[in-house]
Amino acid sequence: MQGSARRTGVMTDVHRRFLQLLMTHGVLEEWDVKRMQKHCYKVHDRNATVDKLEDFINNINSVLESLYIEIKRGVTEDDGRPIYALVNLATTSVSKMATDFAENELDLFRKALELIIDSESGFASSTNILNLVDQLKGKKMKKKEAELVLQKFVQNKWLIEKEGEFTLHGRAILEMEQYIRETYPDSVKICNICHSLLIQGQSCETCGIRMHLPCVAKYFRSNAEPRCPHCNDYWPHEIPEVFDPEKEREPGISKSNRKSLRSRRH
Amino acid sequence: MPRGQKSKLRAREKRHQAQEELESLMGAQATTRMGREFRLSSSAHFSSTTQSSTAAETTSNTHWPQRATCTTTTAAAVSNVRANESTNNQMEERPRSSQAPAATEHMTRSPLDETVFMLVHYLLYKYQKKEIIIKADMLRDVVHIPRRYFREIMKKVSDHLEMVFGLDLKEVDPDRRIYFLINKLVPTWDTKLSDDRHVPRSGLLLTILSVILSKGNCATEEQIWQVLNVMGLYEGRRHFIFGEPKKILTQDFVRENYLQYQQVPNSDPPCYQFLWGPRAHAETTKMNVLDFLAKIYDSVPSAFPAWYEEALRDEEERAQAKAAARARIRAMANAHSKAMCSRSSHPQ
C-alpha cells in the first residue's frame, strides 16, 4: 500500500452522486456499477479520467469507514456474477429492509431466512414458509397476502425464487452475512474455499464439506478428475463454468449456464 | 456432517426463546417499527456503549461527556429501553451479549461518535423514504441527546451527510424542530439515471414551478389548472401517463417538499394557492425555471426583465451561500485526511 494513495479519502461530487445512486438502487451488478461510475464522471467532472473501479470504491470506503458503512463486493451464489451493495456494518438485524416493509412482513422474512439457513439445500419451500404465517408479529397476515409479500421480496432482490422454493439473493447475503453468522452460529454453513457464508452450494458426500458453485468452478477449473479438497474422494457433482465478465456483458445471458449450475438439491 | 433433526429443533427453540426474551426486554410496545430496528441493532452490538452515549432521561446529563471509552458492561441504563429498565440483567442470557465486551475492547468509540453515526444512518433511512425528520421522534427512537450537546451533534451529523453523501440537512421550522434532507448535488433533471418513474414527472413539476414563478412566486390553484388544462390534464380525470393530476400536485409533490399547497388567507369559500417548496428551491433555481419558460415562448430569459432580475438576484445569493459551505467542507476534509494519514502511516 503506497502512502500517497492513502492520502485520498477526499470526496468529490462524482463520488457523492455515485454513493447516492448506489444507495437508491440497493444492489447492482458490476457492469451496471461501471456504467454508473462513468455517468457520475460525465455529470460532474467531464474532463477527468475515470478511476479504476476498485480504486474509486476504495477511496469512497476510506471515507465511509468512520460511519460504519461500506461498499461491499460480493458474488452471486448461483452463477458467480460480481455484485455491489452499500452495507451497514453496524447493524445486527434486518434493519436495511425496514425502509420498505411493515413489521409483519419483516417477520415473515425472518422466518423464511431461518428455514433457508436450516435447510440442507439452501432452499425453503413456499408451503413451509406460508405455514408459519400464524406466528408472525404485528398485524395478522393471511396466506394469500404472504404470497404477495414473498413476491415483493423477490422483486426487491432479497429472495430468489426457483420452482416454488426460495433462497437468499446475493444482496441479502452481502447485507446480512454478519447478522446471520451471529444469530445462527450453529446452523450456518461455510464454504471450504472462501470461508464465507454459504447458502447454496455443492457438498462432498463423504466428509460433508461444502463449496459455493463459483468456488467449485474456480477450484476445479480444467481438472479432469475433480477430488474433494478435504478427504480426496471423487467429487460427485457436475462442475459449473466460471463466470467470464468479458463473454457475458448482458445480465441474464448466463441463463444457459444456470441449468448446469444447479446441482445437489433436495 | 449434517446435524440431526432433534438437535436442530432444540437449537431453534433455544434461539427463539432467547430472541423472544430479548424482544420483550426491548419493549414490545415499540412505538415505531424503525425505532425498534434501530434499538435492536444498536443495543445488540453496543449494550455497554450505548448506556454512556444515551443518557437516561432522569439522570446523568453530567455523566454523558465523561465516558470516553466504554469498559463497563453493567447494562445499567440502555436508556433506549424506556419501558422495561428493570430487567436489564437478563441481557446476559442473549447469545450475542457475550460478544459485547469483546466488541468494546477494540472499538473505543466515544459516545459522541456513536451518536453521530447512529443519527447518520437514521437520517439516510428517512431520506430514502422521503420523509421529514421530527426531532422528538429522533430523540425517542434512536438516541436521546442531552440538550446542550444537541447543536454540536447535529452539526457533525449534517457535515458528514454533506461531505460524504452530498445531502443537505435543512430545518423546516425552527420552532417545531423539523428537518429534512435534500440533494445538494448540481441538479441535473435531464439525467435522472436512477428514478425512471420520475422522469415524466419532472416536466410536469417544471411547468408548475414556472407558472408559480410567473405569477410572482405564488399561483392560485385555478391559475395552475388553467395551464394544465391546456396540456390535457384535468382535475379528477386520470391521465394515461401521470394518473390523477390533483393527487400528484396536492399530495405527492407536497409530501416530497417540491410544492407548498396552502389555503389563500381569508378566502371564503376556501381556495388554495401553490408556492415553491423548499426542495424545489434547493434542487433547481429560478434561472433554470425561467430558462424553461423562455424556451416555451421561443425566447430568452432576458426578454422577461422583471423575472430575469429576480432570477439574477437569486443566483447571487446562492453563489454566496455555496462559497461559505465550501469553506466549511474544505476544513472538514482537511481534518479528515489528516486523521487518515496518521492512521495509515504504518505499512500494510
Coordinates of C-alpha atoms in Angstrom, one line a residue:
Chain A
M1 CA 0.0 0.0 0.0
Q2 CA 1.6 3.2 -1.1
G3 CA 1.5 6.1 1.3
S4 CA 0.5 8.6 -1.4
A5 CA -2.7 6.7 -2.4
R6 CA -3.8 6.8 1.2
R7 CA -3.8 10.5 1.3
T8 CA -7.1 10.2 -0.5
G9 CA -10.3 9.9 1.4
V10 CA -11.4 13.1 -0.4
M11 CA -14.9 13.0 -1.7
T12 CA -16.0 15.0 -4.7
D13 CA -19.4 15.3 -6.2
V14 CA -18.6 12.4 -8.5
H15 CA -18.2 10.1 -5.5
R16 CA -21.2 11.6 -3.8
R17 CA -23.5 11.0 -6.7
F18 CA -22.2 7.5 -7.1
L19 CA -23.0 6.9 -3.4
Q20 CA -26.4 8.3 -3.7
L21 CA -27.2 6.2 -6.8
L22 CA -25.9 3.1 -5.2
M23 CA -27.9 3.8 -2.1
T24 CA -31.1 4.2 -4.2
H25 CA -30.6 1.0 -6.1
G26 CA -29.7 -1.2 -3.2
V27 CA -27.7 -3.7 -5.2
L28 CA -26.1 -3.5 -8.7
E29 CA -24.2 -5.9 -10.9
E30 CA -20.6 -4.9 -11.8
W31 CA -21.3 -3.9 -15.4
D32 CA -24.1 -1.6 -14.1
V33 CA -21.8 -0.1 -11.5
K34 CA -19.1 0.7 -14.1
R35 CA -21.7 2.3 -16.3
M36 CA -23.0 4.3 -13.3
Q37 CA -19.5 5.4 -12.4
K38 CA -18.9 6.7 -15.9
H39 CA -22.2 8.6 -15.7
C40 CA -21.2 10.3 -12.5
Y41 CA -18.0 11.5 -14.1
K42 CA -19.9 12.7 -17.1
V43 CA -22.2 14.7 -14.9
H44 CA -19.8 16.3 -12.5
D45 CA -16.3 16.1 -13.9
R46 CA -16.4 15.6 -17.6
N47 CA -12.7 16.0 -18.3
A48 CA -11.3 13.8 -15.6
T49 CA -10.1 10.3 -16.4
V50 CA -12.3 7.7 -14.9
D51 CA -10.6 6.0 -12.0
K52 CA -10.3 2.2 -12.0
L53 CA -13.4 1.0 -10.2
E54 CA -11.5 -0.8 -7.4
D55 CA -9.6 2.4 -6.6
F56 CA -12.7 4.5 -6.9
I57 CA -14.5 2.3 -4.4
N58 CA -11.6 2.0 -2.0
N59 CA -11.4 5.8 -1.9
I60 CA -15.1 6.1 -1.0
N61 CA -14.8 3.3 1.6
S62 CA -12.0 5.0 3.3
V63 CA -14.3 7.9 3.9
L64 CA -17.2 5.7 4.9
E65 CA -15.1 3.9 7.4
S66 CA -15.9 6.2 10.3
L67 CA -19.6 5.9 9.6
Y68 CA -19.6 2.1 9.7
I69 CA -20.9 1.8 6.2
E70 CA -19.1 0.1 3.3
I71 CA -19.5 -0.6 -0.4
K72 CA -19.2 -4.3 -0.4
R73 CA -18.4 -6.5 -3.4
G74 CA -19.9 -10.0 -3.5
V75 CA -20.6 -12.7 -5.9
T76 CA -23.9 -14.3 -6.7
E77 CA -24.1 -17.9 -5.4
D78 CA -25.6 -19.4 -8.5
D79 CA -23.5 -18.0 -11.3
G80 CA -20.7 -16.1 -9.8
R81 CA -21.6 -12.6 -11.0
P82 CA -20.0 -9.8 -9.1
I83 CA -22.4 -7.5 -7.3
Y84 CA -22.1 -4.4 -5.2
A85 CA -24.2 -3.0 -2.3
L86 CA -23.9 -0.3 0.3
V87 CA -23.8 -2.2 3.5
N88 CA -24.4 -1.0 7.0
L89 CA -21.6 -2.6 9.1
A90 CA -23.1 -1.7 12.5
T91 CA -26.4 -3.4 12.1
T92 CA -27.1 -6.7 13.5
S93 CA -30.7 -7.1 12.3
V94 CA -32.6 -6.9 9.1
S95 CA -33.0 -3.2 9.5
K96 CA -31.9 -2.4 6.0
M97 CA -35.2 -3.8 4.8
A98 CA -37.2 -1.7 7.3
T99 CA -37.3 1.0 4.7
D100 CA -39.8 -0.9 2.6
F101 CA -41.6 -3.4 4.7
A102 CA -44.0 -3.5 7.6
E103 CA -43.4 -5.2 10.8
N104 CA -45.2 -8.4 10.0
E105 CA -43.5 -8.5 6.6
L106 CA -40.1 -8.2 8.2
D107 CA -41.0 -11.1 10.5
L108 CA -42.1 -13.2 7.5
F109 CA -38.7 -12.6 6.1
R110 CA -37.0 -13.6 9.3
K111 CA -39.0 -16.8 9.3
A112 CA -38.1 -17.6 5.7
L113 CA -34.5 -16.8 6.5
E114 CA -34.4 -19.2 9.3
L115 CA -35.9 -22.0 7.2
I116 CA -33.4 -21.3 4.4
I117 CA -30.5 -21.5 6.8
D118 CA -31.7 -24.6 8.4
S119 CA -32.3 -26.4 5.2
E120 CA -29.9 -28.8 3.5
S121 CA -30.2 -27.3 0.1
G122 CA -30.4 -23.7 1.0
F123 CA -34.0 -23.5 -0.3
A124 CA -37.2 -23.2 1.7
S125 CA -40.4 -24.3 0.1
S126 CA -43.2 -21.8 -0.3
T127 CA -45.5 -24.1 1.6
N128 CA -43.3 -24.3 4.6
I129 CA -42.9 -20.6 4.8
L130 CA -46.6 -19.9 4.4
N131 CA -47.4 -22.4 7.2
L132 CA -45.7 -20.0 9.6
V133 CA -47.9 -17.2 8.8
D134 CA -49.8 -17.5 12.1
Q135 CA -46.7 -17.0 14.1
L136 CA -45.9 -13.6 12.7
K137 CA -45.6 -10.5 14.9
G138 CA -47.6 -7.4 14.1
K139 CA -50.8 -7.3 12.0
K140 CA -52.4 -10.6 11.1
M141 CA -51.4 -11.8 7.7
K142 CA -53.3 -14.3 5.5
K143 CA -51.5 -16.8 3.4
K144 CA -52.6 -15.1 0.2
E145 CA -51.2 -11.9 1.4
A146 CA -48.0 -13.6 2.4
E147 CA -47.6 -15.0 -1.1
L148 CA -47.6 -11.4 -2.4
V149 CA -45.1 -10.3 0.2
L150 CA -42.8 -13.1 -0.8
Q151 CA -43.0 -11.8 -4.4
K152 CA -42.2 -8.4 -3.1
F153 CA -39.1 -9.8 -1.5
V154 CA -38.1 -11.3 -4.9
Q155 CA -38.7 -8.0 -6.7
N156 CA -36.6 -6.1 -4.2
K157 CA -33.9 -8.6 -4.5
W158 CA -33.9 -10.0 -1.0
L159 CA -35.0 -13.5 -2.1
I160 CA -34.7 -15.6 -5.2
E161 CA -37.4 -18.0 -6.3
K162 CA -36.9 -21.2 -8.2
E163 CA -39.7 -23.6 -8.9
G164 CA -41.7 -22.6 -5.8
E165 CA -38.8 -22.6 -3.5
F166 CA -37.0 -19.6 -2.0
T167 CA -33.4 -18.8 -1.2
L168 CA -31.4 -15.7 -0.4
H169 CA -30.5 -13.2 -3.0
G170 CA -26.8 -12.2 -3.2
R171 CA -27.9 -8.9 -1.8
A172 CA -29.3 -10.4 1.4
I173 CA -26.1 -12.4 1.9
L174 CA -24.0 -9.3 1.4
E175 CA -26.1 -7.2 3.7
M176 CA -26.8 -9.7 6.4
E177 CA -23.9 -12.1 6.5
Q178 CA -22.7 -10.7 9.8
Y179 CA -26.1 -10.8 11.3
I180 CA -26.7 -14.4 10.1
R181 CA -23.4 -15.7 11.4
E182 CA -24.1 -14.1 14.8
T183 CA -27.7 -15.2 15.1
Y184 CA -27.4 -18.7 13.8
P185 CA -23.9 -19.7 14.7
D186 CA -24.8 -23.4 14.9
S187 CA -26.7 -23.9 11.7
V188 CA -24.7 -21.6 9.5
K189 CA -22.8 -23.2 6.6
I190 CA -19.4 -22.0 5.4
C191 CA -17.6 -22.6 2.1
N192 CA -14.5 -24.6 2.4
I193 CA -12.7 -22.5 -0.2
C194 CA -13.5 -18.9 0.5
H195 CA -14.7 -19.3 4.1
S196 CA -17.7 -17.0 3.6
L197 CA -21.3 -17.8 4.4
L198 CA -22.8 -20.5 2.2
I199 CA -26.5 -20.8 1.4
Q200 CA -26.4 -22.7 -1.9
G201 CA -23.6 -24.9 -3.0
Q202 CA -22.2 -28.4 -3.5
S203 CA -21.2 -30.7 -0.7
C204 CA -19.0 -33.7 -0.5
E205 CA -21.0 -36.8 0.1
T206 CA -18.2 -38.4 2.1
C207 CA -17.0 -35.8 4.5
G208 CA -19.7 -33.2 4.2
I209 CA -17.6 -30.1 3.4
R210 CA -19.3 -27.5 1.2
M211 CA -18.3 -25.2 -1.5
H212 CA -20.0 -22.4 -3.4
L213 CA -20.7 -23.1 -7.1
P214 CA -18.4 -20.3 -8.3
C215 CA -15.8 -21.6 -5.9
V216 CA -16.2 -25.1 -7.2
A217 CA -15.9 -23.7 -10.8
K218 CA -12.6 -21.9 -10.0
Y219 CA -11.1 -24.7 -7.9
F220 CA -11.7 -27.5 -10.3
R221 CA -11.2 -25.5 -13.5
S222 CA -9.8 -27.7 -16.2
N223 CA -9.3 -30.5 -13.8
A224 CA -10.2 -33.8 -15.4
E225 CA -10.6 -35.7 -12.2
P226 CA -12.0 -33.4 -9.5
R227 CA -11.4 -34.6 -6.0
C228 CA -12.6 -33.3 -2.6
P229 CA -10.0 -30.9 -1.2
H230 CA -10.7 -32.3 2.3
C231 CA -11.0 -36.1 2.0
N232 CA -9.7 -36.6 -1.5
D233 CA -12.7 -38.6 -2.5
Y234 CA -14.1 -38.3 -6.0
W235 CA -16.2 -35.2 -6.4
P236 CA -19.6 -36.4 -7.5
H237 CA -21.2 -33.3 -8.9
E238 CA -21.2 -31.6 -12.2
I239 CA -18.5 -28.8 -12.3
P240 CA -20.0 -25.5 -13.4
E241 CA -18.3 -23.0 -15.6
V242 CA -16.5 -19.9 -14.3
F243 CA -18.3 -16.6 -14.9
D244 CA -16.5 -14.7 -17.5
P245 CA -17.3 -11.0 -17.5
E246 CA -16.0 -10.5 -21.0
K247 CA -18.2 -13.1 -22.5
E248 CA -21.3 -12.2 -20.7
R249 CA -21.9 -8.5 -20.8
E250 CA -25.7 -8.5 -20.5
P251 CA -27.5 -9.8 -17.4
G252 CA -29.3 -13.0 -17.7
I253 CA -27.3 -14.3 -20.6
S254 CA -25.8 -16.9 -18.4
K255 CA -29.2 -18.5 -18.0
S256 CA -28.0 -21.2 -20.3
N257 CA -25.4 -22.0 -17.7
R258 CA -27.8 -21.9 -14.9
K259 CA -29.3 -25.3 -15.5
S260 CA -25.9 -26.9 -15.3
L261 CA -25.0 -24.9 -12.2
R262 CA -28.0 -26.1 -10.1
S263 CA -26.9 -29.4 -8.7
R264 CA -27.4 -31.1 -5.4
R265 CA -30.8 -30.1 -4.2
H266 CA -33.4 -31.9 -2.2
Chain B
M1 CA -21.7 -33.9 8.9
P2 CA -25.3 -32.7 8.7
R3 CA -27.0 -32.2 12.1
G4 CA -29.8 -34.4 13.3
Q5 CA -33.3 -33.2 13.2
K6 CA -33.7 -33.3 17.0
S7 CA -30.7 -31.1 17.8
K8 CA -31.7 -28.7 15.1
L9 CA -35.1 -28.4 16.6
R10 CA -33.7 -27.9 20.1
A11 CA -31.3 -25.2 18.8
R12 CA -34.1 -23.5 17.1
E13 CA -36.2 -23.5 20.2
K14 CA -33.4 -22.1 22.3
R15 CA -32.8 -19.4 19.8
H16 CA -36.4 -18.4 19.7
Q17 CA -36.6 -18.3 23.4
A18 CA -33.6 -16.0 23.6
Q19 CA -34.9 -13.8 20.9
E20 CA -38.3 -13.5 22.5
E21 CA -36.8 -12.6 25.8
L22 CA -34.7 -10.0 24.2
E23 CA -37.5 -8.6 22.3
S24 CA -39.8 -8.4 25.3
L25 CA -37.0 -6.6 27.2
M26 CA -36.6 -4.2 24.4
G27 CA -40.2 -3.2 24.9
A28 CA -42.6 -4.9 22.6
Q29 CA -44.6 -1.8 22.7
A30 CA -42.1 -0.2 20.4
T31 CA -43.6 2.9 19.1
T32 CA -42.3 2.7 15.6
R33 CA -41.0 -0.3 13.7
M34 CA -38.0 1.6 12.5
G35 CA -37.2 2.7 16.0
R36 CA -37.4 -0.9 17.1
E37 CA -35.0 -2.0 14.4
F38 CA -32.6 0.7 15.4
R39 CA -32.9 -0.1 19.1
L40 CA -32.2 -3.7 18.4
S41 CA -29.3 -3.1 16.2
S42 CA -27.7 -0.5 18.4
S43 CA -28.1 -2.3 21.7
A44 CA -27.2 -5.7 20.4
H45 CA -23.7 -4.6 19.5
F46 CA -23.2 -1.8 21.9
S47 CA -25.1 -2.7 25.0
S48 CA -22.3 -1.4 27.1
T49 CA -21.5 1.6 25.0
T50 CA -25.0 2.9 24.4
Q51 CA -25.5 3.4 28.1
S52 CA -22.9 6.1 28.1
S53 CA -24.0 7.9 25.0
T54 CA -27.7 7.7 25.7
A55 CA -28.2 9.4 29.0
A56 CA -31.4 8.3 30.8
E57 CA -34.0 10.9 30.9
T58 CA -33.9 11.3 34.6
T59 CA -30.2 11.4 35.3
S60 CA -26.7 11.8 34.1
N61 CA -26.5 14.9 32.0
T62 CA -23.4 15.1 33.9
H63 CA -22.1 11.6 33.2
W64 CA -22.5 11.9 29.5
P65 CA -19.3 13.5 28.2
Q66 CA -17.1 11.8 30.7
R67 CA -17.4 8.2 29.4
A68 CA -14.8 8.5 26.7
T69 CA -14.1 4.8 26.4
C70 CA -16.6 2.2 27.5
T71 CA -15.3 -0.5 29.6
T72 CA -18.1 -1.3 31.9
T73 CA -20.7 -3.8 30.8
T74 CA -23.2 -3.4 33.6
A75 CA -26.1 -2.9 31.2
A76 CA -27.4 -0.4 33.6
A77 CA -29.1 2.2 31.5
V78 CA -29.6 1.1 28.0
S79 CA -31.9 4.0 28.1
N80 CA -33.4 3.4 24.8
V81 CA -35.5 0.9 26.6
R82 CA -37.9 3.3 28.3
A83 CA -40.4 0.7 29.2
N84 CA -38.6 -2.0 30.9
E85 CA -35.5 -0.7 32.6
S86 CA -35.6 -3.1 35.5
T87 CA -34.9 -6.3 33.6
N88 CA -31.5 -5.4 32.1
N89 CA -29.6 -8.1 34.0
Q90 CA -31.2 -10.7 31.9
M91 CA -29.5 -9.3 28.9
E92 CA -26.6 -11.5 29.7
E93 CA -28.6 -14.5 28.5
R94 CA -28.7 -13.3 25.0
P95 CA -26.5 -15.3 22.7
R96 CA -25.0 -12.1 21.4
S97 CA -24.3 -10.5 24.7
S98 CA -21.1 -12.4 25.1
Q99 CA -19.8 -10.5 22.1
A100 CA -20.4 -7.1 23.5
P101 CA -17.5 -6.9 25.9
A102 CA -15.2 -8.2 23.1
A103 CA -16.6 -5.6 20.8
T104 CA -15.9 -2.8 23.1
E105 CA -12.4 -3.8 23.7
H106 CA -11.2 -2.9 20.2
M107 CA -13.9 -0.4 19.5
T108 CA -13.0 2.5 21.7
R109 CA -15.6 4.7 20.2
S110 CA -16.6 7.8 22.0
P111 CA -20.2 8.2 22.8
L112 CA -20.2 11.2 20.6
D113 CA -19.0 9.3 17.5
E114 CA -21.5 6.6 18.1
T115 CA -24.4 9.0 18.4
V116 CA -23.3 10.7 15.3
F117 CA -23.2 7.6 13.2
M118 CA -26.4 6.3 14.5
L119 CA -28.1 9.5 13.5
V120 CA -26.5 9.5 10.1
H121 CA -27.9 6.0 9.5
Y122 CA -31.3 7.1 10.7
L123 CA -31.3 10.2 8.5
L124 CA -30.3 8.3 5.5
Y125 CA -33.1 5.9 6.1
K126 CA -35.5 8.9 6.3
Y127 CA -34.1 10.3 3.1
Q128 CA -34.7 7.2 1.2
K129 CA -38.2 7.1 2.4
K130 CA -38.5 10.8 1.5
E131 CA -39.9 11.5 5.0
I132 CA -39.3 14.5 7.1
I133 CA -37.5 14.1 10.4
I134 CA -39.1 15.2 13.6
K135 CA -36.7 16.0 16.4
A136 CA -38.8 14.5 19.1
D137 CA -39.2 11.2 17.2
M138 CA -35.5 11.1 16.5
L139 CA -34.6 11.5 20.2
R140 CA -37.2 8.9 21.2
D141 CA -36.5 6.3 18.6
V142 CA -32.8 6.5 18.0
V143 CA -30.8 8.0 20.8
H144 CA -31.5 10.6 23.5
I145 CA -29.2 13.6 23.4
P146 CA -28.9 16.0 26.3
R147 CA -30.0 19.4 25.4
R148 CA -26.6 21.1 25.5
Y149 CA -24.9 18.7 23.1
F150 CA -27.7 18.7 20.6
R151 CA -26.4 21.5 18.4
E152 CA -22.9 20.2 18.3
I153 CA -24.0 16.7 17.4
M154 CA -26.4 17.8 14.7
K155 CA -23.7 20.0 13.2
K156 CA -21.4 16.9 13.0
V157 CA -24.2 14.8 11.6
S158 CA -25.0 17.4 9.0
D159 CA -21.4 17.9 8.0
H160 CA -21.0 14.1 7.5
L161 CA -24.1 13.9 5.4
E162 CA -23.0 16.8 3.3
M163 CA -19.4 15.8 2.8
V164 CA -19.9 12.1 2.2
F165 CA -23.3 11.9 0.6
G166 CA -23.9 15.4 -0.7
L167 CA -27.1 15.7 1.2
D168 CA -28.1 18.9 2.9
L169 CA -29.9 18.8 6.3
K170 CA -32.3 21.7 6.4
E171 CA -34.5 22.9 9.2
V172 CA -38.1 23.4 8.1
D173 CA -39.5 25.1 11.1
P174 CA -37.0 26.1 13.9
D175 CA -39.7 26.2 16.5
R176 CA -41.1 22.7 16.0
R177 CA -37.7 21.2 15.1
I178 CA -38.5 19.5 11.9
Y179 CA -35.8 18.7 9.4
F180 CA -35.5 17.1 6.0
L181 CA -32.7 16.2 3.7
I182 CA -32.3 17.4 0.2
N183 CA -29.9 16.6 -2.5
K184 CA -27.2 19.2 -2.8
L185 CA -25.6 17.9 -5.9
V186 CA -26.0 20.0 -9.0
P187 CA -29.5 19.5 -10.2
T188 CA -29.4 17.6 -13.5
W189 CA -33.0 17.0 -14.1
D190 CA -32.2 15.8 -17.6
T191 CA -30.1 12.9 -16.4
K192 CA -32.1 11.1 -13.8
L193 CA -30.4 7.7 -14.1
S194 CA -32.0 6.0 -11.2
D195 CA -35.6 7.1 -10.9
D196 CA -37.0 6.3 -14.2
R197 CA -40.5 6.8 -12.9
H198 CA -39.7 10.4 -12.0
V199 CA -38.6 11.4 -15.5
P200 CA -42.1 12.2 -16.8
R201 CA -42.9 14.0 -13.6
S202 CA -40.1 16.5 -13.7
G203 CA -41.5 18.0 -16.8
L204 CA -44.8 18.4 -15.1
L205 CA -43.2 19.8 -12.0
L206 CA -41.1 22.3 -14.0
T207 CA -44.2 23.5 -15.7
I208 CA -45.9 24.1 -12.4
L209 CA -42.9 25.9 -10.9
S210 CA -42.7 28.1 -13.9
V211 CA -46.4 29.1 -13.6
I212 CA -45.8 29.9 -9.9
L213 CA -42.7 32.0 -10.8
S214 CA -44.6 33.9 -13.5
K215 CA -47.4 34.8 -11.0
G216 CA -45.0 36.4 -8.5
N217 CA -43.9 33.3 -6.7
C218 CA -47.5 32.3 -5.7
A219 CA -50.1 31.0 -8.0
T220 CA -53.7 30.1 -7.2
E221 CA -54.9 26.6 -7.8
E222 CA -57.2 28.0 -10.6
Q223 CA -54.3 29.5 -12.4
I224 CA -52.4 26.2 -12.3
W225 CA -55.3 24.3 -13.6
Q226 CA -55.7 26.8 -16.5
V227 CA -52.3 25.9 -17.7
L228 CA -52.6 22.2 -17.0
N229 CA -55.9 22.0 -18.9
V230 CA -54.1 23.3 -22.0
M231 CA -51.7 20.4 -21.6
G232 CA -54.6 17.9 -21.4
L233 CA -54.5 17.4 -17.6
Y234 CA -57.8 17.8 -15.8
E235 CA -58.8 17.6 -12.2
G236 CA -60.4 14.3 -11.4
R237 CA -59.6 12.8 -14.8
R238 CA -56.9 10.1 -15.0
H239 CA -54.1 10.8 -17.4
F240 CA -52.6 7.9 -19.1
I241 CA -49.0 8.9 -18.1
F242 CA -49.5 10.9 -14.9
G243 CA -52.5 9.4 -13.4
E244 CA -54.8 11.7 -11.5
P245 CA -53.2 15.1 -11.6
K246 CA -54.7 16.6 -8.5
K247 CA -53.2 13.8 -6.4
I248 CA -49.7 14.5 -7.8
L249 CA -50.0 18.2 -7.2
T250 CA -51.5 18.3 -3.8
Q251 CA -50.2 15.1 -2.3
D252 CA -47.1 13.7 -4.0
F253 CA -45.3 16.9 -4.8
V254 CA -46.3 18.4 -1.4
R255 CA -45.1 15.4 0.5
E256 CA -41.8 15.5 -1.3
N257 CA -41.5 19.2 -0.4
Y258 CA -41.4 20.3 -4.0
L259 CA -44.6 22.4 -3.6
Q260 CA -46.4 24.1 -0.9
Y261 CA -50.2 24.0 -1.0
Q262 CA -52.0 26.3 1.3
Q263 CA -55.3 28.0 1.7
V264 CA -55.5 31.6 0.5
P265 CA -55.8 33.6 3.7
N266 CA -59.3 34.8 4.5
S267 CA -60.7 33.1 1.5
D268 CA -64.3 32.1 1.8
P269 CA -65.2 29.7 0.3
P270 CA -61.7 28.4 0.8
C271 CA -59.5 28.4 -2.2
Y272 CA -55.9 27.4 -2.4
Q273 CA -52.6 28.5 -3.8
F274 CA -49.3 26.9 -4.7
L275 CA -45.8 28.1 -3.9
W276 CA -42.4 26.6 -4.5
G277 CA -41.5 24.1 -1.8
P278 CA -38.1 24.1 0.0
R279 CA -36.9 21.2 -2.1
A280 CA -37.7 22.9 -5.3
H281 CA -35.6 25.9 -4.1
A282 CA -32.8 23.5 -3.3
E283 CA -32.8 21.3 -6.3
T284 CA -33.3 24.0 -9.0
T285 CA -33.0 27.7 -9.4
K286 CA -35.3 30.5 -10.6
M287 CA -32.9 30.9 -13.5
N288 CA -33.3 27.3 -14.6
V289 CA -37.1 27.6 -14.5
L290 CA -37.0 30.9 -16.3
D291 CA -34.9 29.2 -19.0
F292 CA -37.6 26.6 -19.3
L293 CA -40.3 29.2 -19.5
A294 CA -38.4 31.2 -22.1
K295 CA -37.9 28.1 -24.3
I296 CA -41.7 27.6 -24.3
Y297 CA -42.1 31.1 -25.7
D298 CA -39.2 30.5 -28.1
S299 CA -37.4 33.3 -26.3
V300 CA -34.7 34.1 -23.9
P301 CA -34.8 34.8 -20.1
S302 CA -33.7 38.4 -20.6
A303 CA -36.9 39.0 -22.6
F304 CA -38.8 38.9 -19.3
P305 CA -37.0 41.7 -17.4
A306 CA -38.8 41.6 -14.1
W307 CA -38.4 37.8 -13.7
Y308 CA -34.9 38.0 -15.1
E309 CA -33.8 40.4 -12.4
E310 CA -35.3 38.3 -9.7
A311 CA -33.5 35.2 -11.1
L312 CA -30.2 37.1 -11.1
R313 CA -30.6 38.1 -7.5
D314 CA -31.4 34.5 -6.6
E315 CA -28.2 33.3 -8.4
E316 CA -26.1 35.8 -6.4
E317 CA -27.5 34.7 -3.1
R318 CA -26.9 31.1 -4.0
A319 CA -23.3 31.7 -5.0
Q320 CA -22.6 33.3 -1.7
A321 CA -24.1 30.5 0.3
K322 CA -22.1 27.9 -1.8
A323 CA -18.8 29.7 -1.1
A324 CA -19.5 29.6 2.6
A325 CA -20.4 25.9 2.5
R326 CA -17.4 25.0 0.5
A327 CA -15.1 26.7 3.0
R328 CA -16.7 24.6 5.8
I329 CA -16.4 21.4 3.9
R330 CA -12.8 22.0 3.0
A331 CA -12.0 22.5 6.6
M332 CA -13.7 19.2 7.4
A333 CA -11.9 17.3 4.6
N334 CA -8.6 18.6 5.8
A335 CA -9.3 17.4 9.3
H336 CA -10.4 14.0 7.9
S337 CA -7.4 13.4 5.7
K338 CA -5.1 14.4 8.4
A339 CA -6.6 11.7 10.5
M340 CA -6.4 9.2 7.6
C341 CA -2.7 10.0 7.1
S342 CA -1.8 9.4 10.7
R343 CA -3.8 6.2 10.8
S344 CA -2.2 4.8 7.6
S345 CA 1.3 5.8 8.5
H346 CA 2.2 2.3 9.3
P347 CA 2.9 0.0 6.4
Q348 CA 0.3 -2.7 5.4

